[in-house]
CSV table of C-alpha atoms in Angstrom, one decimal:
chain,number,residue,atom,x,y,z
X,29,GLN,CA,117.0,15.0,136.3
X,30,SER,CA,116.0,13.2,139.1
X,31,ALA,CA,119.0,10.6,140.5
X,32,LEU,CA,119.2,6.9,139.3
X,33,THR,CA,117.8,5.3,141.9
X,34,GLN,CA,120.0,2.3,144.5
X,35,PRO,CA,119.7,0.9,147.7
X,36,ALA,CA,120.8,3.0,150.2
X,37,SER,CA,122.8,0.4,151.7
X,38,VAL,CA,123.5,-3.4,151.0
X,39,SER,CA,125.9,-5.4,153.0
X,40,GLY,CA,127.6,-8.9,153.2
X,41,SER,CA,130.5,-10.9,154.8
X,42,PRO,CA,134.1,-11.1,153.3
X,43,GLY,CA,134.2,-13.7,150.7
X,44,GLN,CA,130.6,-13.3,149.5
X,45,SER,CA,129.5,-11.7,146.3
X,46,ILE,CA,127.1,-8.7,146.2
X,47,THR,CA,125.1,-6.7,144.3
X,48,ILE,CA,123.8,-3.1,143.8
X,49,SER,CA,121.4,-2.1,141.5
X,50,CYS,CA,121.0,1.3,139.7
X,51,THR,CA,117.6,1.8,138.3
X,52,GLY,CA,116.5,4.9,135.6
X,53,THR,CA,114.3,5.7,132.8
X,54,SER,CA,114.4,4.6,128.6
X,55,SER,CA,116.4,8.6,128.6
X,56,ASP,CA,119.4,7.3,130.6
X,57,VAL,CA,120.6,3.7,132.0
X,58,GLY,CA,117.7,2.2,129.4
X,59,GLY,CA,118.5,4.8,126.2
X,60,TYR,CA,122.5,4.7,126.4
X,61,ASN,CA,125.6,2.3,127.0
X,62,TYR,CA,127.6,4.9,129.7
X,63,VAL,CA,126.5,3.2,133.1
X,64,SER,CA,129.7,4.2,134.8
X,65,TRP,CA,130.3,3.5,138.4
X,66,TYR,CA,132.0,5.2,141.5
X,67,GLN,CA,133.2,3.8,144.2
X,68,LEU,CA,134.0,6.4,147.3
X,69,HIS,CA,135.9,6.2,150.4
X,70,PRO,CA,135.7,9.3,153.2
X,71,GLY,CA,138.7,12.2,152.5
X,72,LYS,CA,139.1,10.8,149.2
X,73,ALA,CA,138.7,12.0,145.6
X,74,PRO,CA,135.6,9.9,143.8
X,75,LYS,CA,137.1,6.5,142.0
X,76,LEU,CA,136.3,4.7,138.2
X,77,MET,CA,134.6,1.1,138.8
X,78,ILE,CA,133.2,0.0,135.4
X,79,TYR,CA,132.4,2.7,131.9
X,80,LYS,CA,130.5,1.6,129.6
X,81,VAL,CA,128.2,-0.9,131.5
X,82,SER,CA,130.9,-3.6,132.2
X,83,ASN,CA,134.5,-1.9,131.7
X,84,ARG,CA,137.4,-2.3,134.1
X,85,PRO,CA,139.8,0.4,134.2
X,86,SER,CA,143.1,-0.5,134.4
X,87,GLY,CA,144.3,-1.7,137.8
X,88,VAL,CA,140.1,-2.5,138.8
X,89,SER,CA,140.3,-5.5,140.7
X,90,ASN,CA,138.4,-7.8,138.8
X,91,ARG,CA,135.8,-8.8,141.3
X,92,PHE,CA,134.4,-5.6,140.4
X,93,SER,CA,131.7,-6.5,137.3
X,94,GLY,CA,128.6,-4.4,135.7
X,95,SER,CA,126.0,-5.3,133.7
X,96,LYS,CA,122.7,-3.6,132.5
X,97,SER,CA,119.0,-4.8,131.4
X,98,GLY,CA,116.9,-2.5,130.5
X,99,ASN,CA,116.5,0.3,132.3
X,100,THR,CA,118.5,-1.3,135.5
X,101,ALA,CA,121.9,-1.5,135.8
X,102,SER,CA,124.0,-3.6,138.3
X,103,LEU,CA,127.6,-3.8,140.1
X,104,THR,CA,128.3,-7.3,141.2
X,105,ILE,CA,131.8,-6.9,144.3
X,106,SER,CA,132.4,-11.2,144.3
X,107,GLY,CA,135.1,-12.3,146.9
X,108,LEU,CA,134.0,-9.2,149.0
X,109,GLN,CA,137.1,-7.6,150.9
X,110,ALA,CA,137.1,-5.2,153.9
X,111,GLU,CA,138.4,-2.8,151.7
X,112,ASP,CA,135.4,-2.7,149.8
X,113,GLU,CA,133.7,-0.9,151.7
X,114,ALA,CA,132.8,2.0,150.9
X,115,ASP,CA,130.1,4.1,149.1
X,116,TYR,CA,129.0,3.1,145.4
X,117,TYR,CA,127.4,5.7,143.1
X,118,CYS,CA,126.2,4.8,139.7
X,119,SER,CA,126.0,7.5,136.9
X,120,SER,CA,124.5,7.8,133.3
X,121,TYR,CA,125.0,10.0,130.2
X,122,THR,CA,120.9,11.4,129.4
X,123,SER,CA,118.9,11.9,126.9
X,124,ALA,CA,119.6,16.0,128.0
X,125,ILE,CA,122.6,15.5,127.4
X,126,THR,CA,123.6,15.7,130.7
X,127,GLY,CA,124.9,13.4,134.0
X,128,VAL,CA,123.2,11.7,136.6
X,129,PHE,CA,124.5,10.0,139.3
X,130,GLY,CA,122.6,7.8,141.5
X,131,THR,CA,121.4,7.7,145.6
X,132,GLY,CA,124.4,6.3,146.3
X,133,THR,CA,124.4,2.9,148.1
X,134,LYS,CA,126.3,2.4,151.7
X,135,VAL,CA,128.5,-1.4,151.0
X,136,THR,CA,129.1,-3.0,155.0
X,137,VAL,CA,131.5,-5.6,155.7
X,138,LEU,CA,130.3,-7.5,158.0
A,1,GLU,CA,151.1,11.5,137.8
A,2,VAL,CA,148.3,12.7,136.1
A,3,GLN,CA,147.0,14.8,138.3
A,4,LEU,CA,143.9,17.7,139.5
A,5,VAL,CA,143.9,20.2,141.9
A,6,GLU,CA,140.8,22.4,142.2
A,7,SER,CA,141.0,25.9,144.1
A,8,GLY,CA,138.4,29.0,144.6
A,9,GLY,CA,136.3,27.9,147.4
A,10,GLY,CA,135.3,29.4,150.4
A,11,VAL,CA,132.5,30.8,152.2
A,12,VAL,CA,129.6,33.5,151.0
A,13,ARG,CA,126.6,34.5,151.6
A,14,PRO,CA,123.4,33.8,149.8
A,15,GLY,CA,123.8,35.6,146.5
A,16,GLU,CA,127.3,36.1,146.4
A,17,SER,CA,129.6,34.6,143.3
A,18,LEU,CA,132.4,32.9,143.3
A,19,ARG,CA,135.0,31.4,140.2
A,20,LEU,CA,136.4,27.7,140.8
A,21,SER,CA,138.9,26.4,138.7
A,22,CYS,CA,140.9,23.5,138.5
A,23,ALA,CA,144.7,23.4,137.5
A,24,ALA,CA,145.3,19.9,134.8
A,25,SER,CA,148.3,18.4,134.8
A,26,GLY,CA,150.0,15.0,133.5
A,27,PHE,CA,147.9,14.4,130.0
A,28,THR,CA,147.4,16.3,127.7
A,29,PHE,CA,144.2,18.4,128.7
A,30,ASP,CA,142.8,20.0,125.3
A,31,ASP,CA,142.4,16.2,124.2
A,32,TYR,CA,139.2,15.6,126.9
A,33,GLY,CA,136.4,16.6,127.7
A,34,MET,CA,135.6,18.2,131.4
A,35,THR,CA,133.2,18.0,134.0
A,36,TRP,CA,132.9,19.0,137.6
A,37,VAL,CA,130.6,17.0,139.8
A,38,ARG,CA,129.8,18.1,143.7
A,39,GLN,CA,128.8,15.8,146.8
A,40,LEU,CA,126.2,17.2,148.8
A,41,PRO,CA,127.2,17.7,152.9
A,42,GLY,CA,125.9,14.2,154.1
A,43,LYS,CA,124.4,13.1,150.9
A,44,GLY,CA,125.2,12.3,147.6
A,45,LEU,CA,126.9,13.4,144.1
A,46,GLU,CA,125.7,15.1,141.5
A,47,TRP,CA,126.7,16.5,138.6
A,48,VAL,CA,127.0,19.4,137.6
A,49,SER,CA,128.4,20.9,134.6
A,50,GLY,CA,130.1,19.8,131.7
A,51,ILE,CA,132.5,21.1,128.6
A,52,ASN,CA,133.9,19.5,126.0
A,53,TRP,CA,137.8,19.1,124.3
A,54,ASN,CA,137.6,22.8,122.9
A,55,GLY,CA,134.4,24.4,124.5
A,56,GLY,CA,132.5,24.3,121.8
A,57,SER,CA,129.9,22.0,123.6
A,58,THR,CA,129.4,22.9,127.3
A,59,GLY,CA,126.1,21.3,130.1
A,60,TYR,CA,124.3,21.9,132.8
A,61,ALA,CA,122.0,20.6,136.0
A,62,ASP,CA,118.5,21.7,135.5
A,63,SER,CA,119.9,23.6,139.7
A,64,VAL,CA,122.5,25.6,138.2
A,65,LYS,CA,121.1,26.1,134.8
A,66,GLY,CA,121.0,30.3,134.4
A,67,ARG,CA,123.6,30.9,137.3
A,68,PHE,CA,126.6,29.2,136.7
A,69,THR,CA,129.2,28.7,133.9
A,70,ILE,CA,131.9,26.6,133.1
A,71,SER,CA,135.1,28.2,130.5
A,72,ARG,CA,138.2,26.3,129.5
A,73,ASP,CA,141.4,27.8,128.8
A,74,ASN,CA,143.6,24.7,126.7
A,75,GLY,CA,146.7,27.1,127.1
A,76,LYS,CA,146.9,26.9,130.8
A,77,ASN,CA,145.4,23.2,130.7
A,78,SER,CA,142.6,24.8,133.5
A,79,LEU,CA,139.5,24.8,133.4
A,80,PHE,CA,136.9,27.1,135.5
A,81,LEU,CA,133.4,27.1,137.4
A,82,GLN,CA,131.6,30.3,137.8
A,83,LEU,CA,129.4,30.5,140.6
A,84,ASN,CA,126.5,33.4,140.7
A,85,SER,CA,123.5,34.6,143.0
A,86,LEU,CA,125.0,31.5,145.2
A,87,ARG,CA,122.4,29.5,147.5
A,88,ALA,CA,122.8,27.4,150.9
A,89,GLU,CA,121.9,24.2,148.4
A,90,ASP,CA,125.1,24.8,146.5
A,91,THR,CA,127.3,24.6,149.9
A,92,ALA,CA,129.4,20.9,148.4
A,93,LEU,CA,132.2,20.2,147.9
A,94,TYR,CA,132.7,20.7,144.5
A,95,HIS,CA,135.3,18.0,142.7
A,96,CYS,CA,136.7,18.3,139.1
A,97,ALA,CA,136.9,15.7,136.6
A,98,ARG,CA,137.9,13.9,133.2
A,99,VAL,CA,135.7,12.7,130.9
A,100,THR,CA,136.2,9.7,128.7
A,101,CYS,CA,135.0,10.2,125.2
A,102,SER,CA,134.8,8.0,122.3
A,103,GLY,CA,133.7,8.8,118.3
A,104,GLY,CA,130.4,11.7,118.3
A,105,ASN,CA,130.0,11.7,121.9
A,106,CYS,CA,133.7,13.8,122.3
A,107,TYR,CA,131.5,16.4,120.6
A,108,THR,CA,129.0,15.9,124.1
A,109,PRO,CA,129.7,17.6,127.4
A,110,VAL,CA,129.6,14.4,128.9
A,111,GLY,CA,131.2,11.5,126.9
A,112,GLU,CA,131.3,8.0,128.8
A,113,SER,CA,132.5,8.4,132.2
A,114,PHE,CA,134.5,10.7,134.2
A,115,ASP,CA,138.2,8.5,135.3
A,116,ILE,CA,140.3,11.0,137.5
A,117,TRP,CA,139.5,13.7,139.7
A,118,GLY,CA,140.7,16.3,141.9
A,119,GLN,CA,139.8,15.9,145.3
A,120,GLY,CA,137.6,19.0,145.6
A,121,THR,CA,137.0,22.1,147.2
A,122,MET,CA,135.2,23.7,149.1
A,123,VAL,CA,132.1,25.9,148.8
A,124,THR,CA,129.3,27.0,151.6
A,125,VAL,CA,126.8,29.2,151.5
A,126,SER,CA,125.5,31.2,154.4
A,127,SER,CA,124.4,33.8,156.0
């Protein structure tokens, strides 16, 4: 159950687009379309941003989008806004019938 | 309002036990699997354990297998996590979360994603 690999940090200016990668294996990300993404603001509960690779829950801005290719999933934030500054984690179902999270990415809006 | 509220955290010594609870409201509890996720201090999220809608299927991370036990009481809309033989590395903020699923994966303890989260309860293991 090794954590999925994410870049430690990604930054962008307001209005720009950024992409966060999430790399796993064929036993998790590559094997199932059950990749989800979570936003963490300090002192708040995690918030589901994307589920089943590319689906947005009701209420989540359409500036957030997800995709997957092979063993790597990606979260793209377009039209970056100050409120998007937070930590982001990917998660996947695994072949061991467990969950696994990514190492986390800190998004900074310059 | 859909809500999850955790309780039961505290400061304990290595080797001791704790029982965490998660009270659910605002939705039909026994329609959903549930999970525990912990947030390690200064570090990331770690999936700890999950249970399907009727308690018939449970799963654990290797790091807690044999020490932690997940359970639920659908009559009381409650989820539990029994933490035994606690170690310093178990120190974390423990969140409960609702599991979304469809079709066959509703029989698993993991499902597809975690759509509702509680604020968490802090567990500190220190001598």
